[in-house]
Coordinates of C-alpha atoms and ligand atoms in Angstrom, one line a residue:
M1 CA 29.6 -34.8 96.1
C2 CA 28.9 -31.7 94.1
G3 CA 26.9 -28.8 95.4
I4 CA 24.0 -27.0 93.7
V5 CA 22.6 -23.5 94.3
A6 CA 19.8 -21.9 92.3
A7 CA 17.8 -18.7 92.6
A8 CA 14.9 -16.8 91.1
A9 CA 14.6 -13.4 92.7
S10 CA 13.7 -9.8 92.3
K11 CA 17.3 -8.7 92.8
N12 CA 20.8 -9.6 91.4
I13 CA 21.4 -13.2 92.5
V14 CA 25.0 -13.7 91.4
P15 CA 26.5 -12.9 94.9
V16 CA 24.0 -15.3 96.5
L17 CA 25.0 -18.1 94.1
V18 CA 28.7 -17.5 94.7
E19 CA 28.3 -17.3 98.5
G20 CA 26.1 -20.4 98.4
L21 CA 28.8 -22.3 96.5
K22 CA 31.4 -21.3 99.1
R23 CA 29.3 -22.9 101.7
L24 CA 28.9 -26.0 99.6
E25 CA 32.5 -26.2 98.5
Y26 CA 33.1 -29.1 101.0
R27 CA 31.0 -31.2 98.7
G28 CA 33.4 -30.9 95.7
Y29 CA 36.0 -28.5 94.8
D30 CA 37.7 -29.4 91.5
S31 CA 35.8 -26.9 89.4
A32 CA 32.8 -24.6 89.6
G33 CA 30.4 -22.7 87.4
L34 CA 27.3 -20.7 87.1
A35 CA 24.8 -19.8 84.4
V36 CA 22.3 -16.9 84.5
I37 CA 19.7 -15.6 82.2
S38 CA 20.7 -12.3 80.6
A39 CA 19.1 -10.3 77.8
A40 CA 21.5 -12.0 75.3
G41 CA 20.6 -15.5 76.4
I42 CA 22.4 -17.9 78.8
E43 CA 25.5 -16.4 80.2
R44 CA 27.8 -19.1 81.5
V45 CA 31.0 -18.7 83.6
R46 CA 33.1 -21.8 84.5
S47 CA 36.5 -22.2 86.1
V48 CA 38.8 -25.1 87.1
G49 CA 39.7 -25.0 90.8
R50 CA 38.0 -23.3 93.7
V51 CA 34.9 -21.1 94.0
A52 CA 37.2 -18.1 94.6
E53 CA 38.3 -18.3 91.0
L54 CA 34.7 -18.4 89.8
E55 CA 34.0 -15.4 92.0
T56 CA 36.6 -13.4 90.2
A57 CA 35.6 -14.6 86.8
S58 CA 31.9 -13.7 87.4
A59 CA 32.5 -10.3 89.1
S60 CA 30.7 -8.4 86.3
T61 CA 27.8 -10.9 85.8
R62 CA 24.3 -9.8 86.9
S63 CA 20.9 -11.5 86.7
V64 CA 17.8 -12.2 88.7
T65 CA 17.7 -15.9 87.7
G66 CA 20.5 -18.5 87.7
I67 CA 22.0 -21.8 88.7
A68 CA 25.5 -22.7 90.1
H69 CA 27.5 -25.8 90.9
T70 CA 30.7 -26.9 92.6
R71 CA 32.0 -30.2 91.2
W72 CA 33.6 -33.4 92.4
A73 CA 34.4 -35.2 89.2
T74 CA 32.8 -38.6 88.4
H75 CA 32.5 -38.7 84.6
G76 CA 35.4 -36.8 82.9
V77 CA 38.5 -35.1 84.3
P78 CA 38.2 -31.8 86.2
S79 CA 38.4 -29.3 83.4
E80 CA 36.4 -26.3 82.2
R81 CA 34.6 -28.2 79.5
N82 CA 33.4 -30.8 82.0
A83 CA 32.5 -28.2 84.7
H84 CA 28.7 -27.5 85.1
P85 CA 26.4 -25.9 84.0
H86 CA 26.0 -27.9 80.8
V87 CA 24.1 -26.2 78.0
S88 CA 21.9 -27.4 75.2
G89 CA 20.2 -24.8 73.0
S90 CA 18.5 -22.4 75.4
I91 CA 18.8 -24.8 78.3
A92 CA 21.4 -24.9 81.1
V93 CA 21.6 -27.6 83.8
V94 CA 23.5 -28.3 87.0
H95 CA 23.5 -31.8 88.5
N96 CA 24.6 -33.7 91.6
G97 CA 24.5 -37.5 91.3
I98 CA 25.1 -40.1 88.6
I99 CA 23.0 -40.8 85.6
E100 CA 23.4 -44.5 84.9
N101 CA 21.8 -44.6 81.5
Y102 CA 23.6 -41.6 80.2
E103 CA 25.4 -43.6 77.5
S104 CA 22.2 -44.8 75.8
L105 CA 20.7 -41.3 76.2
R106 CA 23.8 -39.8 74.6
N107 CA 23.7 -42.3 71.7
E108 CA 20.0 -41.6 71.1
L109 CA 20.4 -37.8 71.2
S110 CA 23.6 -37.8 69.1
A111 CA 21.7 -39.8 66.5
R112 CA 19.1 -37.0 66.5
G113 CA 21.7 -34.4 65.8
H114 CA 22.6 -33.2 69.4
V115 CA 26.3 -32.3 69.6
F116 CA 28.0 -33.1 73.0
T117 CA 30.9 -31.0 74.2
S118 CA 31.9 -32.7 77.5
D119 CA 32.6 -36.2 78.9
T120 CA 30.0 -35.8 81.6
D121 CA 26.8 -37.8 82.3
T122 CA 25.1 -34.5 83.1
E123 CA 25.3 -33.1 79.5
S124 CA 22.8 -35.8 78.4
I125 CA 20.3 -34.3 80.8
A126 CA 20.6 -30.9 79.2
H127 CA 20.1 -32.4 75.7
L128 CA 17.3 -34.6 76.8
I129 CA 15.4 -31.6 78.3
E130 CA 16.0 -29.5 75.2
A131 CA 14.7 -32.4 73.0
T132 CA 11.7 -32.9 75.2
L133 CA 10.9 -29.2 75.2
Q134 CA 10.2 -29.4 71.4
T135 CA 6.8 -31.1 72.2
A136 CA 6.2 -30.1 75.9
P137 CA 4.0 -27.1 76.8
D138 CA 6.7 -25.5 79.0
L139 CA 10.0 -26.0 80.8
F140 CA 8.3 -27.5 83.9
A141 CA 6.6 -30.1 81.8
A142 CA 9.8 -30.8 79.8
V143 CA 11.9 -31.3 82.9
R144 CA 9.2 -33.5 84.5
L145 CA 9.0 -35.7 81.4
A146 CA 12.8 -35.9 81.0
C147 CA 13.3 -36.9 84.6
R148 CA 11.1 -39.9 84.1
R149 CA 13.6 -41.2 81.6
L150 CA 16.6 -40.8 83.9
V151 CA 18.0 -43.8 85.7
G152 CA 20.3 -43.1 88.7
A153 CA 20.6 -40.4 91.3
Y154 CA 20.1 -36.8 90.7
A155 CA 19.4 -33.4 92.1
I156 CA 19.1 -30.9 89.2
A157 CA 18.4 -27.3 88.6
V158 CA 17.5 -26.0 85.1
I159 CA 17.0 -22.7 83.4
D160 CA 15.8 -21.7 79.9
H161 CA 16.5 -18.3 78.5
Q162 CA 13.3 -18.6 76.4
Q163 CA 11.4 -18.7 79.7
P164 CA 13.1 -16.2 81.9
G165 CA 12.4 -15.7 85.6
K166 CA 12.1 -19.3 86.5
V167 CA 14.2 -22.2 87.7
I168 CA 13.0 -25.8 87.7
V169 CA 14.6 -28.2 90.2
A170 CA 14.0 -31.9 90.8
R171 CA 15.5 -34.7 93.0
E172 CA 15.8 -38.4 93.1
G173 CA 18.4 -39.9 95.4
S174 CA 20.5 -36.7 95.9
P175 CA 19.7 -34.1 98.5
L176 CA 17.9 -30.8 97.5
L177 CA 15.9 -28.3 99.5
L178 CA 14.2 -25.0 98.8
G179 CA 14.6 -21.7 100.6
L180 CA 11.7 -19.3 100.6
S181 CA 11.8 -15.6 101.1
D182 CA 9.9 -12.4 100.3
T183 CA 12.5 -11.3 97.7
G184 CA 13.0 -14.5 95.9
N185 CA 13.1 -18.3 96.1
Y186 CA 16.1 -20.5 96.1
A187 CA 17.3 -24.1 96.0
A188 CA 20.5 -25.8 97.3
S189 CA 22.1 -29.1 98.3
D190 CA 22.0 -28.1 101.9
A191 CA 20.6 -25.4 104.2
S192 CA 24.0 -23.8 105.0
A193 CA 24.1 -22.4 101.5
L194 CA 20.8 -20.5 101.9
L195 CA 21.1 -19.2 105.5
Q196 CA 22.5 -16.0 103.9
V197 CA 18.9 -15.3 102.5
T198 CA 16.4 -17.3 104.5
R199 CA 15.7 -19.7 107.3
N200 CA 12.5 -21.0 105.8
M201 CA 13.4 -24.3 104.2
V202 CA 11.3 -27.0 102.3
Y203 CA 12.9 -30.4 102.0
L204 CA 12.0 -32.0 98.7
E205 CA 11.2 -35.7 98.6
N206 CA 12.6 -38.2 96.0
G207 CA 10.5 -37.8 92.9
D208 CA 9.5 -34.2 93.6
I209 CA 9.9 -31.4 91.0
A210 CA 9.5 -27.7 91.8
E211 CA 9.3 -24.5 89.8
L212 CA 10.8 -21.4 91.5
T213 CA 10.0 -17.8 90.5
A214 CA 10.6 -14.6 92.5
A215 CA 6.9 -14.8 93.5
G216 CA 6.6 -18.3 94.7
V217 CA 7.1 -22.1 94.3
K218 CA 5.0 -24.9 92.8
I219 CA 5.8 -28.5 93.7
T220 CA 4.5 -31.7 92.0
R221 CA 5.5 -35.3 91.8
L222 CA 7.0 -36.5 88.5
D223 CA 3.6 -37.7 87.4
G224 CA 2.2 -34.2 87.8
T225 CA 0.3 -34.6 91.0
P226 CA 0.6 -31.4 93.1
V227 CA 2.1 -31.9 96.6
D228 CA 2.5 -29.7 99.7
R229 CA 5.7 -30.0 101.6
P230 CA 6.0 -28.4 105.0
V231 CA 8.2 -25.3 105.7
H232 CA 10.8 -25.9 108.4
V233 CA 12.4 -22.9 110.1
S234 CA 16.1 -23.9 110.1
Q235 CA 17.6 -23.7 113.6
L236 CA 21.1 -23.8 112.1
S237 CA 23.0 -20.8 113.4
A238 CA 25.0 -18.8 110.9
A239 CA 28.0 -19.1 113.3
A240 CA 27.8 -22.9 113.0
V241 CA 28.9 -22.7 109.4
E242 CA 31.4 -19.8 109.9
L243 CA 35.1 -20.4 110.6
G244 CA 35.2 -17.8 113.4
N245 CA 38.7 -17.5 114.9
Y246 CA 39.8 -20.8 113.6
Q247 CA 42.2 -21.4 110.8
H248 CA 40.4 -24.4 109.4
Y249 CA 37.0 -26.1 109.8
M250 CA 38.8 -29.3 110.9
Q251 CA 40.5 -27.4 113.7
K252 CA 37.2 -25.8 114.7
E253 CA 35.4 -29.1 114.6
I254 CA 38.0 -30.9 116.7
F255 CA 37.6 -28.1 119.3
E256 CA 33.8 -28.2 119.1
Q257 CA 33.8 -31.8 120.4
P258 CA 33.1 -31.0 124.0
E259 CA 30.0 -29.0 123.0
A260 CA 28.9 -31.5 120.3
L261 CA 29.1 -34.3 122.9
A262 CA 27.2 -32.3 125.5
N263 CA 24.5 -31.5 122.9
T264 CA 24.3 -35.1 121.8
L265 CA 24.0 -36.4 125.3
E266 CA 21.5 -33.7 126.4
I267 CA 18.8 -36.3 125.8
V268 CA 19.9 -38.2 128.9
G269 CA 19.3 -35.0 130.9
G270 CA 19.7 -35.2 134.6
S271 CA 18.3 -38.7 134.7
K272 CA 20.0 -41.7 136.4
T273 CA 18.4 -44.1 133.9
I274 CA 18.1 -44.3 130.2
Q275 CA 15.0 -45.4 128.2
P276 CA 14.7 -47.1 124.8
G277 CA 12.4 -44.2 123.7
I278 CA 15.5 -42.1 122.9
F279 CA 15.7 -44.1 119.7
G280 CA 12.0 -43.6 118.8
A281 CA 8.5 -44.4 120.0
E282 CA 8.6 -47.9 118.7
A283 CA 12.0 -48.7 120.2
A284 CA 11.0 -50.6 123.4
N285 CA 8.9 -53.1 121.5
L286 CA 11.2 -53.4 118.5
L287 CA 14.4 -53.8 120.5
A288 CA 12.9 -56.4 122.8
D289 CA 12.7 -58.8 119.9
V290 CA 16.3 -58.2 118.6
D291 CA 18.8 -61.1 118.9
A292 CA 21.7 -59.6 117.0
I293 CA 23.0 -56.3 115.5
L294 CA 24.4 -55.6 112.1
I295 CA 26.1 -52.2 111.7
L296 CA 26.4 -50.8 108.1
A297 CA 28.6 -47.8 107.4
C298 CA 31.6 -46.4 105.4
G299 CA 34.9 -44.8 106.3
T300 CA 35.0 -43.1 109.7
S301 CA 31.5 -44.0 110.4
S302 CA 32.4 -47.7 110.1
H303 CA 35.1 -47.1 112.7
S304 CA 32.5 -46.0 115.2
G305 CA 30.7 -49.2 114.4
Y306 CA 33.7 -51.3 115.0
T307 CA 34.2 -49.7 118.4
A308 CA 30.6 -50.2 119.3
R309 CA 30.9 -53.9 118.5
Y310 CA 33.2 -54.3 121.5
W311 CA 30.7 -52.4 123.7
L312 CA 27.6 -54.2 122.5
E313 CA 29.0 -57.7 123.0
A314 CA 30.8 -57.0 126.3
I315 CA 28.2 -54.9 128.0
A316 CA 24.9 -55.9 126.4
G317 CA 25.8 -59.5 125.4
V318 CA 24.3 -59.0 121.9
P319 CA 26.1 -60.5 119.0
C320 CA 27.2 -57.7 116.7
N321 CA 28.7 -57.5 113.2
V322 CA 30.0 -54.5 111.3
E323 CA 30.1 -54.5 107.6
I324 CA 31.5 -51.9 105.1
A325 CA 28.3 -50.9 103.3
S326 CA 29.8 -51.2 99.8
E327 CA 30.7 -54.8 100.5
Y328 CA 27.5 -55.9 102.2
R329 CA 25.2 -54.6 99.5
Y330 CA 26.8 -56.8 96.9
R331 CA 27.5 -60.0 98.8
T332 CA 25.2 -62.9 99.4
S333 CA 24.6 -62.9 103.1
V334 CA 22.4 -64.9 105.4
P335 CA 19.5 -62.6 106.6
N336 CA 18.3 -62.6 110.1
P337 CA 14.9 -60.9 110.5
K338 CA 15.5 -60.5 114.2
Q339 CA 18.7 -58.6 113.6
L340 CA 18.7 -54.8 114.2
I341 CA 20.2 -53.1 111.2
V342 CA 22.1 -50.0 112.3
A343 CA 23.0 -47.5 109.5
I344 CA 25.6 -45.0 110.7
S345 CA 26.3 -41.9 108.6
Q346 CA 27.2 -38.3 109.3
S347 CA 25.5 -37.0 106.2
G348 CA 22.7 -39.6 106.1
E349 CA 23.1 -39.5 102.3
T350 CA 26.1 -41.8 101.6
A351 CA 25.1 -43.8 98.6
D352 CA 26.7 -47.1 99.7
T353 CA 25.2 -46.9 103.2
L354 CA 21.8 -46.1 101.9
A355 CA 21.9 -48.9 99.3
A356 CA 23.2 -51.4 102.0
L357 CA 20.3 -50.4 104.2
R358 CA 17.8 -50.9 101.4
H359 CA 19.4 -54.2 100.6
A360 CA 19.1 -55.3 104.2
K361 CA 15.4 -54.4 104.1
R362 CA 14.9 -56.2 100.8
L363 CA 16.2 -59.3 102.6
G364 CA 13.4 -59.0 105.1
Q365 CA 15.3 -57.3 107.9
N366 CA 13.0 -54.5 108.8
K367 CA 14.2 -53.6 112.3
T368 CA 16.2 -50.6 111.3
L369 CA 18.0 -47.8 113.2
A370 CA 19.5 -44.7 111.6
L371 CA 22.3 -43.0 113.5
C372 CA 22.9 -39.7 111.6
N373 CA 23.9 -36.1 112.0
V374 CA 21.4 -34.7 109.5
P375 CA 17.8 -35.1 110.6
E376 CA 16.1 -34.8 107.2
S377 CA 18.5 -37.1 105.4
A378 CA 17.5 -40.1 103.3
I379 CA 18.9 -42.7 105.7
V380 CA 16.9 -41.2 108.6
R381 CA 13.7 -41.2 106.6
E382 CA 14.2 -44.8 105.6
C383 CA 14.7 -46.3 109.1
V384 CA 12.1 -47.2 111.7
L385 CA 14.2 -46.0 114.6
R386 CA 16.5 -43.0 114.6
F387 CA 19.1 -41.2 116.8
I388 CA 20.2 -37.8 115.6
T389 CA 23.7 -36.9 116.8
R390 CA 23.9 -33.2 117.5
A391 CA 27.4 -32.5 116.3
G392 CA 26.2 -29.5 114.2
P393 CA 27.3 -29.0 110.6
E394 CA 30.6 -30.8 109.8
I395 CA 32.3 -29.0 107.0
G396 CA 35.9 -30.2 107.1
V397 CA 36.1 -33.2 104.8
A398 CA 37.9 -35.3 107.5
S399 CA 35.2 -36.3 110.0
T400 CA 36.0 -35.5 113.6
K401 CA 33.1 -34.4 115.8
A402 CA 30.7 -36.6 113.9
F403 CA 32.8 -39.6 114.9
T404 CA 32.9 -38.8 118.6
T405 CA 29.2 -38.0 118.8
Q406 CA 28.5 -41.3 116.9
L407 CA 30.5 -43.1 119.6
A408 CA 28.5 -41.4 122.3
A409 CA 25.2 -42.4 120.6
L410 CA 26.4 -46.0 120.2
F411 CA 27.3 -46.2 123.8
L412 CA 23.7 -45.1 124.6
L413 CA 22.5 -47.9 122.3
T414 CA 24.7 -50.3 124.2
L415 CA 23.2 -49.2 127.5
V416 CA 19.6 -49.5 126.1
M417 CA 20.3 -53.0 124.7
A418 CA 22.0 -54.0 128.0
K419 CA 18.8 -53.0 129.8
V420 CA 16.5 -54.7 127.4
K421 CA 18.6 -57.9 127.8
Q422 CA 18.7 -57.4 131.6
K423 CA 22.4 -57.2 131.7
L424 CA 22.7 -53.9 133.4
G425 CA 21.9 -53.2 137.1
P426 CA 20.8 -49.8 138.2
A427 CA 24.1 -48.9 139.9
Q428 CA 26.2 -49.7 136.9
E429 CA 23.7 -47.9 134.6
S430 CA 23.9 -44.8 136.7
A431 CA 27.7 -45.0 136.8
Y432 CA 27.9 -45.2 133.0
I433 CA 25.5 -42.2 132.7
D434 CA 27.7 -40.1 135.1
Q435 CA 30.7 -41.0 133.0
L436 CA 28.9 -40.0 129.8
R437 CA 27.9 -36.7 131.4
H438 CA 31.5 -36.0 132.4
L439 CA 32.7 -36.7 128.8
P440 CA 32.7 -33.0 127.5
V441 CA 35.0 -32.0 130.4
A442 CA 37.3 -35.0 129.9
V443 CA 37.6 -34.2 126.2
N444 CA 38.4 -30.6 127.0
K445 CA 41.3 -31.7 129.1
V446 CA 42.6 -33.9 126.3
L447 CA 42.5 -31.0 123.9
E448 CA 45.1 -29.3 126.2
L449 CA 47.7 -31.7 124.8
E450 CA 47.7 -29.8 121.6
S451 CA 51.0 -28.0 122.2
D452 CA 52.9 -31.3 122.8
I453 CA 51.3 -32.8 119.8
K454 CA 52.5 -29.9 117.6
V455 CA 56.0 -30.8 118.6
W456 CA 55.5 -34.4 117.6
A457 CA 53.9 -33.3 114.3
Q458 CA 57.2 -31.7 113.2
R459 CA 58.8 -35.1 113.3
F460 CA 56.3 -36.6 110.9
A461 CA 56.6 -34.1 108.1
D462 CA 59.4 -36.0 106.2
K463 CA 57.9 -39.5 106.8
H464 CA 56.2 -41.4 104.0
H465 CA 54.7 -44.2 106.1
A466 CA 53.3 -44.6 109.6
L467 CA 51.9 -47.6 111.6
F468 CA 49.1 -47.2 114.1
L469 CA 48.6 -49.9 116.8
G470 CA 45.8 -50.5 119.2
R471 CA 44.2 -53.4 121.0
G472 CA 40.6 -54.3 121.8
R473 CA 38.2 -51.4 121.6
H474 CA 41.2 -49.1 120.8
Y475 CA 42.0 -51.0 117.6
P476 CA 39.2 -49.2 115.7
I477 CA 40.7 -46.0 117.1
A478 CA 44.0 -46.9 115.5
L479 CA 42.1 -47.4 112.2
E480 CA 40.6 -44.0 112.6
G481 CA 44.0 -42.4 113.4
A482 CA 45.5 -43.9 110.3
L483 CA 42.6 -42.8 108.1
K484 CA 42.9 -39.2 109.4
L485 CA 46.6 -39.1 108.8
K486 CA 46.4 -40.4 105.3
E487 CA 43.5 -38.4 104.1
I488 CA 44.8 -35.0 105.1
S489 CA 48.6 -35.3 105.2
Y490 CA 48.9 -37.9 102.4
I491 CA 51.3 -40.0 104.5
H492 CA 50.6 -43.6 103.9
A493 CA 49.3 -45.1 107.2
E494 CA 48.2 -48.5 108.2
A495 CA 46.5 -49.7 111.4
Y496 CA 46.9 -53.1 113.0
P497 CA 45.7 -54.8 116.1
A498 CA 49.0 -54.7 118.0
G499 CA 48.9 -58.5 118.4
E500 CA 49.1 -58.9 114.6
L501 CA 52.4 -57.1 114.3
K502 CA 54.5 -60.2 114.4
H503 CA 52.4 -61.9 111.8
G504 CA 53.7 -59.7 109.0
P505 CA 53.8 -55.9 109.5
L506 CA 56.8 -56.0 111.8
A507 CA 58.9 -56.5 108.6
L508 CA 58.1 -52.9 107.8
V509 CA 59.5 -51.4 111.0
D510 CA 62.7 -49.4 110.9
A511 CA 63.9 -46.0 112.0
D512 CA 61.9 -44.3 109.2
M513 CA 58.6 -45.9 110.2
P514 CA 57.0 -44.0 113.1
V515 CA 54.7 -46.3 115.1
I516 CA 51.9 -44.6 116.9
S517 CA 50.4 -46.6 119.7
I518 CA 47.2 -46.2 121.8
A519 CA 48.1 -47.4 125.2
P520 CA 45.3 -46.8 127.7
N521 CA 45.6 -48.3 131.1
D522 CA 43.2 -51.3 130.5
Q523 CA 43.5 -55.0 130.9
L524 CA 45.4 -55.3 127.6
L525 CA 48.2 -52.9 128.5
D526 CA 50.7 -55.5 129.5
K527 CA 50.1 -57.4 126.2
L528 CA 50.5 -54.1 124.3
K529 CA 53.7 -53.3 126.1
S530 CA 55.2 -56.6 124.9
N531 CA 54.2 -55.7 121.3
L532 CA 55.9 -52.3 121.7
K533 CA 59.1 -53.9 122.9
E534 CA 59.1 -55.9 119.6
V535 CA 59.0 -52.6 117.7
Q536 CA 61.7 -51.1 119.9
A537 CA 64.0 -54.1 119.4
R538 CA 63.8 -53.5 115.6
G539 CA 64.8 -49.8 115.9
G540 CA 61.3 -48.5 115.4
E541 CA 60.4 -45.0 116.8
L542 CA 57.4 -45.2 119.1
Y543 CA 54.9 -42.5 119.7
V544 CA 52.6 -43.6 122.6
F545 CA 49.4 -42.1 123.7
A546 CA 49.1 -43.5 127.2
D547 CA 46.8 -42.7 130.2
A548 CA 48.0 -40.7 133.2
D549 CA 48.5 -44.0 135.1
S550 CA 49.7 -46.3 132.2
E551 CA 53.0 -47.7 133.3
I552 CA 55.0 -46.8 130.2
A553 CA 58.1 -44.7 130.5
A554 CA 59.6 -42.5 127.8
S555 CA 63.1 -43.5 126.8
E556 CA 65.4 -43.5 123.7
G557 CA 63.1 -43.9 120.7
V558 CA 60.0 -44.0 122.9
H559 CA 57.9 -40.8 123.2
V560 CA 55.0 -40.8 125.5
L561 CA 52.0 -38.4 125.9
R562 CA 49.6 -39.0 128.7
L563 CA 45.9 -38.4 128.6
P564 CA 44.7 -36.7 131.9
E565 CA 42.4 -39.5 133.0
H566 CA 41.7 -43.1 132.3
Y567 CA 38.2 -43.5 131.0
G568 CA 37.3 -47.2 131.1
E569 CA 34.8 -48.3 128.5
L570 CA 34.5 -44.8 127.1
S571 CA 38.3 -44.4 126.7
P572 CA 38.1 -44.7 122.8
I573 CA 36.2 -41.4 122.7
L574 CA 39.1 -39.7 124.5
H575 CA 41.9 -41.5 122.7
V576 CA 40.8 -40.5 119.2
V577 CA 41.1 -36.8 120.0
P578 CA 45.0 -36.6 120.1
L579 CA 45.1 -38.7 116.9
Q580 CA 42.8 -36.1 115.2
L581 CA 45.1 -33.3 116.4
L582 CA 48.2 -35.1 115.3
S583 CA 47.0 -35.5 111.7
Y584 CA 45.8 -31.9 111.7
H585 CA 49.2 -30.6 112.8
V586 CA 51.1 -32.9 110.5
A587 CA 49.0 -31.6 107.6
L588 CA 49.7 -28.0 108.6
V589 CA 53.5 -28.8 108.7
K590 CA 53.2 -30.4 105.3
G591 CA 51.1 -27.5 103.9
T592 CA 48.3 -29.6 102.5
D593 CA 44.7 -28.3 102.1
V594 CA 43.4 -29.5 105.4
D595 CA 39.7 -28.9 104.8
K596 CA 39.7 -30.0 101.2
P597 CA 42.1 -32.8 100.7
R598 CA 42.9 -33.8 97.2
N599 CA 40.6 -36.2 95.4
L600 CA 38.1 -36.3 98.2
A601 CA 34.7 -34.7 99.0
K602 CA 32.2 -34.8 101.8
S603 CA 28.9 -36.6 101.5
V604 CA 29.7 -39.4 99.0
T605 CA 26.4 -39.5 97.2
V606 CA 27.7 -41.6 94.4
E607 CA 28.7 -45.2 94.4
Ligands
LIG701 C1 36.7 -39.7 106.7 C2 35.4 -39.4 106.3 C3 34.7 -40.5 105.5 C4 33.3 -40.6 105.9 C5 32.5 -41.6 104.9 C6 31.1 -41.9 105.3 O1 37.2 -38.6 107.5 O2 34.8 -38.4 106.5 O3 35.4 -41.7 105.5 O4 33.2 -41.1 107.2 O5 32.6 -41.1 103.6 O6 30.4 -40.7 105.4 P1 29.0 -40.6 106.2 O7 29.3 -40.7 107.6 O8 28.5 -39.2 105.8 O9 28.2 -41.7 105.7

């Protein structure tokens, strides 16, 4: 949700700002803008659409100090007047987050003569800082005092042409880090934007404010107390955020899954057993006292949670519930202090998941586990236990490798819980670990189905609706398949547990409604086959993802693709892969913007 880049250096920083925005474009892409300090004052360039447009529009701009932004609209339509930076007097501001008290600030400042020119919440920050600067000793003090009046979430970067050569940044609730180098100092919403200039990163904490100049950085808390934050040398490889030979990030990330799984599972090493310690030093004691699990997540991450519920109850015998974070945080629920709260999030910054976690803790549920792909994220920092999936940066808006690595991590959690609850003998444990270790190879083989899936994709291009069916632990995989298809191809898709079909959705089935079915060779296959017959009898066209040994034959109106091997409990991790490929290729046929689907953005840091 919106990306920020800022720079104070001894060389022209406009190319750095633009390149940084390109890296952050996955966070929002409806408009972009930058502001720099020039001899004449603030020079601002804004454009609706992609960063490429801004690059052209700012081709002749030069400066050593500036701020830049790529937007995902919250307040006000995507338009040039609503694009950041917002300006008040000599001040320009970019912002990621939502200011909840912006209306009262706007009323107050309008009454004092400030003229607003946009519909955004951000503009009130610019005016507030300008007003505060009238009595504050300098820009740093003005931003610090102004931030204390803001309610909501923000990461901001501010420049003032009266005080050239410096950028002030601050964060509360939205991500922001600094990049330090000999030739200048930088800030951005994530490290990928700054790898072009440095690997030395400083993660700001909520309530931190920093002043950047070409010569150095100063960090304090909002009350003015100086703080030291450690410098991390980013291990992120530049290649990890490059497209390489791929056409899209989503395609790259689908094909990176074998490696992402291998990296995530490296923690198990060559061992035949698995220890609670992989979730943190306190895990053994904490998990011993757990009598239930509550998983909180949104979107794709919630689908990994739903899958894990089948594993946790069947293998570990632990009662498990999964709740959509935005629902849980606002409903009156019955807390259980012995319940393990598992927050699952690729970004670790999703506002609803973070708020649901905090809500769970406020209810006295303090046994918390973060399962995230971003180690320094807010959700990781706020949990007692943690497991970092090692999917690498996920840039395509549609989540793929983050999902399969979450599943692998949740299976590890299942094995640990099963051991803690003495439900897992050594032979079974070692067999599961062997299966996990073989996963990257198994996923690689599934990826070889791509050419057949491309042929199927052609048949979906003119469809307006699709139905996904699964049973048991593959029902959440049907949910994930439907989500992928709708978000990148804009085809309306619904997922149902196959047994529910006759309770309503069967009425939708006709020759125009493709029905995609996940049909692994498990104990529910015969039941599923009866459900598929019901579809066939109504003239529905079936697309079945079966296993090599699933007894389902292709026939008129029944298309079957077989995954190379049956994978038992871990089968959901294999079966989601062809669904990712299907939606990717349908989107290609339809010509949609695969990596940046309309209306969406990655890292939903607003409610
Ligand atoms: C779908 C997708 C979203 C995210 C959701 C949660 O492809 O990416 O549904 O899964 O916004 O995001 P995280 O996992 O970052 O909390």
